[in-house]
Amino acid sequence: MNEAESSFPVILSLPDFIPARMLNEFAYCPRLCYLEWAQQEWDDNEWTMDGNFQHRRVDRPSGDLPDADEMEEQAPEAVHARSVMLSAEGCGFIAKMDLIEAEAGAVLPVEYKRGSVPDNPERSWEPERVQLCAQAMILRENGYVCPTGVLYYAQSRQRVEIAITDALAARTLEIARELRCVMQSGETPRPLQDSPKCPGCSLAGICLPDEILHEAAHPNAEAEEDAIRRLYPARDDAAPLYVQDQGAYVGKSNEELVVKLKGTKVADIRFIDLSHVCLYGNVQISTQAIQELLKRSIPLLYFSFGGWFNGICGGMPHKNVELRRRQYRAEYGKESLEIARVLVQNKIQNSRILLRRNSAEGNEDAIEDLRRAEQQAGEAANMESLLGFEGNAARIYFQHFSSMLKPKESDGGLSGFDFTTRNRRPPRDPVNAMLSFAYSLLTKEFAIVLLRVGFDPFMGFYHQPRYGRPALALDMMEPFRPLIADSVVISVINNGVIQSKDFVRSAGAFALKPDARKAFIMTYERRMDSLITHPIFNYRISYRRVLEVQARLLARYLLGELPTPPEFCTR
Amino acid sequence: MRRLYIVMYDISHPKRLRKVFKIMRGFGDRIQLSVFRAELTPKERIQMMMKINPVIHHNEDQVLMIPIGPAGGEIEKEIEALGRPYEPCPHGAVVV
């Protein structure tokens, strides 16, 4: 342990009580418990939602549970108390019990489960029995007589009685002991191997069990086809809304976001179809709309009229403090340079492949130079030399960039898209204007993803933090600049979607006209939504999902689960 | 991952009818009076049920959800309309 490590503890202290539900999760999958409790990850899926739906009656507190010493006098009247919170110091458990029935001096905890009775000899699963046993142990410590508990399966409407035996109590205490051990170790438990539990787990897309096991064993090696299960959707159902018409007003109407221009409705988008909202320049949005977006965790992003990414409004930060602590600590560790090397190397490789595929001929020397820069970047001894290799590669790449542009002859050929070097702030030709705009779109994409995963997007490893610059987003997008942004620019020019007349020029700076910008955004969105074969995991996935997977893998690297930072190189 | 549903309802009180209509606007496109076309993930389907369930009268009203296949699938092309054309709204990014 080095000095920085000892003075910067990453393990958080464990709460005094273990919730009975966490015992259930831990018995089901230790990693699930750790992600949910230590890293505060949560994602609903159909099963957990349905669970809430089935639970709706027992989640409303009602009825009174008499004190243990009054139980004798209460009998023989039956007592039904719902949603009762109790804890016990001896065993160190706490539980919110769905239903407690009391009769003849004894109490009976009833735990609601959404499914039907399992077809096994015990007619129940161990995690559920352990959870119920923890409830019984809490009741006993509070002075109640509690010989049995009940699991109620909502779908088949059946009650299964579970005897709270000494053996079950011993097993419950053993699981609690293991749970404390794992939590205090600060190490995320490994995913289950090829488990049938994973496909139904709501956290599968966050845990990435097959991906993590593969990367831990064979970092960045291509997996065999069908070896890795894609346990999350290949593409998102929700898509962004961009509002760039100056003077537009965004409001909320019931379950929809409504965009009005001079009092006339120009668009309405259901919240369930919305991934994020981007506002450009002088666009107004109502408090009601902002509140609803916050409630639904839909990020709201502000840009200047020209496309400069100003900021993001997204409610509370992610609760995964452990990850942020590791992120800050890594800046002083060896991880920083390792991450930067991979990002730069991947970027150069992806630029080289784009150049090789899209330009006709005569670039062999440049391609060879890029290959060399790629290798040098992978072996860079420090940040300064890495910056040098990257700068050199970028210069070569942009020198040859216009060889990939084949505008229509009717548009005056290449003359309208004259491009020799990259320049910005302000961009001084149409190609640079589009590159800048595309990079700002990609920056916001990563800013959203990094916040969702739990990172601080302003603390980077390669890009040094500077005022208001989302440095980690800039880091992460390096390999994707050629794959997404540059390729969108090439395709809008070569397909004639954007022509030289689509720009306004003022004081030597170029910008897209509103209609052209709309066409540009639509092309960019199609690119983000297009399915590709993941170069490592070999399954079909959209670019937008790839960005999230990369960010989650980087988090796992920083948390010590993976030996190397994740790569992304197109084949 | 979404499935395509035809959701239709029969609500016997105008106040509840209005409420159900408003909820349904958040989940699908109205294609006829009291008939919606909705593309929903399993999770969204349950969200929809959770919103409608407490609003309707369980003896007098009825909401039917008819799954007709995966969203973006072939089945929708087979829908025939006499009279006004059947035109589902496309999803995706919106730029204003």
PDB file of N, CA and C in Angstrom, chain A residues 227-261:
ATOM      1  N   ALA A 227     -20.320 -16.544 -26.873  1.00  0.00           N
ATOM      2  CA  ALA A 227     -19.742 -16.905 -25.577  1.00  0.00           C
ATOM      3  C   ALA A 227     -20.242 -15.951 -24.501  1.00  0.00           C
ATOM      4  N   ILE A 228     -20.555 -14.720 -24.912  1.00  0.00           N
ATOM      5  CA  ILE A 228     -20.963 -13.701 -23.949  1.00  0.00           C
ATOM      6  C   ILE A 228     -22.419 -13.335 -24.180  1.00  0.00           C
ATOM      7  N   ARG A 229     -23.200 -13.472 -23.107  1.00  0.00           N
ATOM      8  CA  ARG A 229     -24.627 -13.161 -23.226  1.00  0.00           C
ATOM      9  C   ARG A 229     -24.820 -11.654 -23.103  1.00  0.00           C
ATOM     10  N   ARG A 230     -25.540 -11.088 -24.045  1.00  0.00           N
ATOM     11  CA  ARG A 230     -25.861  -9.664 -23.913  1.00  0.00           C
ATOM     12  C   ARG A 230     -27.136  -9.585 -23.087  1.00  0.00           C
ATOM     13  N   LEU A 231     -26.987  -9.168 -21.821  1.00  0.00           N
ATOM     14  CA  LEU A 231     -28.120  -9.251 -20.900  1.00  0.00           C
ATOM     15  C   LEU A 231     -28.862  -7.931 -20.768  1.00  0.00           C
ATOM     16  N   TYR A 232     -28.673  -7.053 -21.750  1.00  0.00           N
ATOM     17  CA  TYR A 232     -29.366  -5.764 -21.734  1.00  0.00           C
ATOM     18  C   TYR A 232     -29.784  -5.483 -23.167  1.00  0.00           C
ATOM     19  N   PRO A 233     -30.717  -4.546 -23.378  1.00  0.00           N
ATOM     20  CA  PRO A 233     -31.181  -4.300 -24.745  1.00  0.00           C
ATOM     21  C   PRO A 233     -30.048  -3.840 -25.667  1.00  0.00           C
ATOM     22  N   ALA A 234     -30.131  -4.223 -26.948  1.00  0.00           N
ATOM     23  CA  ALA A 234     -29.084  -3.857 -27.910  1.00  0.00           C
ATOM     24  C   ALA A 234     -29.096  -2.371 -28.209  1.00  0.00           C
ATOM     25  N   ARG A 235     -30.256  -1.750 -28.125  1.00  0.00           N
ATOM     26  CA  ARG A 235     -30.332  -0.305 -28.320  1.00  0.00           C
ATOM     27  C   ARG A 235     -31.398   0.268 -27.401  1.00  0.00           C
ATOM     28  N   ASP A 236     -31.309   1.579 -27.185  1.00  0.00           N
ATOM     29  CA  ASP A 236     -32.262   2.239 -26.294  1.00  0.00           C
ATOM     30  C   ASP A 236     -33.581   2.480 -27.008  1.00  0.00           C
ATOM     31  N   ASP A 237     -34.662   2.415 -26.244  1.00  0.00           N
ATOM     32  CA  ASP A 237     -35.965   2.747 -26.811  1.00  0.00           C
ATOM     33  C   ASP A 237     -36.171   4.253 -26.819  1.00  0.00           C
ATOM     34  N   ALA A 238     -35.542   4.923 -25.863  1.00  0.00           N
ATOM     35  CA  ALA A 238     -35.743   6.363 -25.753  1.00  0.00           C
ATOM     36  C   ALA A 238     -34.712   7.100 -26.603  1.00  0.00           C
ATOM     37  N   ALA A 239     -35.085   8.285 -27.100  1.00  0.00           N
ATOM     38  CA  ALA A 239     -34.197   9.076 -27.953  1.00  0.00           C
ATOM     39  C   ALA A 239     -34.227  10.530 -27.476  1.00  0.00           C
ATOM     40  N   PRO A 240     -33.210  11.320 -27.849  1.00  0.00           N
ATOM     41  CA  PRO A 240     -33.173  12.697 -27.365  1.00  0.00           C
ATOM     42  C   PRO A 240     -34.094  13.656 -28.116  1.00  0.00           C
ATOM     43  N   LEU A 241     -34.335  14.791 -27.475  1.00  0.00           N
ATOM     44  CA  LEU A 241     -35.031  15.905 -28.110  1.00  0.00           C
ATOM     45  C   LEU A 241     -34.047  17.070 -28.188  1.00  0.00           C
ATOM     46  N   TYR A 242     -33.898  17.661 -29.358  1.00  0.00           N
ATOM     47  CA  TYR A 242     -33.051  18.842 -29.538  1.00  0.00           C
ATOM     48  C   TYR A 242     -33.951  20.021 -29.861  1.00  0.00           C
ATOM     49  N   VAL A 243     -33.818  21.108 -29.142  1.00  0.00           N
ATOM     50  CA  VAL A 243     -34.591  22.304 -29.482  1.00  0.00           C
ATOM     51  C   VAL A 243     -33.611  23.423 -29.820  1.00  0.00           C
ATOM     52  N   GLN A 244     -33.602  23.828 -31.082  1.00  0.00           N
ATOM     53  CA  GLN A 244     -32.669  24.858 -31.522  1.00  0.00           C
ATOM     54  C   GLN A 244     -33.374  26.045 -32.158  1.00  0.00           C
ATOM     55  N   ASP A 245     -34.712  25.948 -32.318  1.00  0.00           N
ATOM     56  CA  ASP A 245     -35.453  27.083 -32.871  1.00  0.00           C
ATOM     57  C   ASP A 245     -35.483  28.187 -31.828  1.00  0.00           C
ATOM     58  N   GLN A 246     -34.902  29.337 -32.132  1.00  0.00           N
ATOM     59  CA  GLN A 246     -34.822  30.418 -31.147  1.00  0.00           C
ATOM     60  C   GLN A 246     -36.214  30.932 -30.810  1.00  0.00           C
ATOM     61  N   GLY A 247     -36.455  31.098 -29.508  1.00  0.00           N
ATOM     62  CA  GLY A 247     -37.763  31.561 -29.068  1.00  0.00           C
ATOM     63  C   GLY A 247     -38.735  30.430 -28.775  1.00  0.00           C
ATOM     64  N   ALA A 248     -38.298  29.203 -28.940  1.00  0.00           N
ATOM     65  CA  ALA A 248     -39.177  28.072 -28.647  1.00  0.00           C
ATOM     66  C   ALA A 248     -39.401  27.966 -27.144  1.00  0.00           C
ATOM     67  N   TYR A 249     -40.534  27.373 -26.773  1.00  0.00           N
ATOM     68  CA  TYR A 249     -40.890  27.227 -25.368  1.00  0.00           C
ATOM     69  C   TYR A 249     -41.207  25.760 -25.093  1.00  0.00           C
ATOM     70  N   VAL A 250     -40.546  25.201 -24.083  1.00  0.00           N
ATOM     71  CA  VAL A 250     -40.762  23.790 -23.760  1.00  0.00           C
ATOM     72  C   VAL A 250     -41.576  23.715 -22.469  1.00  0.00           C
ATOM     73  N   GLY A 251     -42.686  23.036 -22.526  1.00  0.00           N
ATOM     74  CA  GLY A 251     -43.540  22.894 -21.348  1.00  0.00           C
ATOM     75  C   GLY A 251     -43.964  21.456 -21.144  1.00  0.00           C
ATOM     76  N   LYS A 252     -44.703  21.228 -20.067  1.00  0.00           N
ATOM     77  CA  LYS A 252     -45.154  19.869 -19.765  1.00  0.00           C
ATOM     78  C   LYS A 252     -46.672  19.833 -19.857  1.00  0.00           C
ATOM     79  N   SER A 253     -47.186  18.775 -20.452  1.00  0.00           N
ATOM     80  CA  SER A 253     -48.619  18.568 -20.474  1.00  0.00           C
ATOM     81  C   SER A 253     -48.869  17.109 -20.139  1.00  0.00           C
ATOM     82  N   ASN A 254     -49.391  16.859 -18.959  1.00  0.00           N
ATOM     83  CA  ASN A 254     -49.595  15.488 -18.477  1.00  0.00           C
ATOM     84  C   ASN A 254     -48.337  14.650 -18.620  1.00  0.00           C
ATOM     85  N   GLU A 255     -48.372  13.659 -19.522  1.00  0.00           N
ATOM     86  CA  GLU A 255     -47.268  12.715 -19.633  1.00  0.00           C
ATOM     87  C   GLU A 255     -46.350  13.053 -20.802  1.00  0.00           C
ATOM     88  N   GLU A 256     -46.469  14.286 -21.306  1.00  0.00           N
ATOM     89  CA  GLU A 256     -45.690  14.649 -22.488  1.00  0.00           C
ATOM     90  C   GLU A 256     -44.938  15.961 -22.299  1.00  0.00           C
ATOM     91  N   LEU A 257     -43.874  16.086 -23.067  1.00  0.00           N
ATOM     92  CA  LEU A 257     -43.163  17.352 -23.164  1.00  0.00           C
ATOM     93  C   LEU A 257     -43.652  18.007 -24.456  1.00  0.00           C
ATOM     94  N   VAL A 258     -44.037  19.277 -24.377  1.00  0.00           N
ATOM     95  CA  VAL A 258     -44.607  19.952 -25.538  1.00  0.00           C
ATOM     96  C   VAL A 258     -43.706  21.126 -25.921  1.00  0.00           C
ATOM     97  N   VAL A 259     -43.375  21.221 -27.210  1.00  0.00           N
ATOM     98  CA  VAL A 259     -42.567  22.340 -27.687  1.00  0.00           C
ATOM     99  C   VAL A 259     -43.467  23.273 -28.484  1.00  0.00           C
ATOM    100  N   LYS A 260     -43.459  24.557 -28.091  1.00  0.00           N
ATOM    101  CA  LYS A 260     -44.297  25.531 -28.793  1.00  0.00           C
ATOM    102  C   LYS A 260     -43.432  26.611 -29.400  1.00  0.00           C
ATOM    103  N   LEU A 261     -43.888  27.109 -30.555  1.00  0.00           N
ATOM    104  CA  LEU A 261     -43.200  28.212 -31.212  1.00  0.00           C
ATOM    105  C   LEU A 261     -44.251  29.264 -31.505  1.00  0.00           C
TER     106      LEU A 261
END
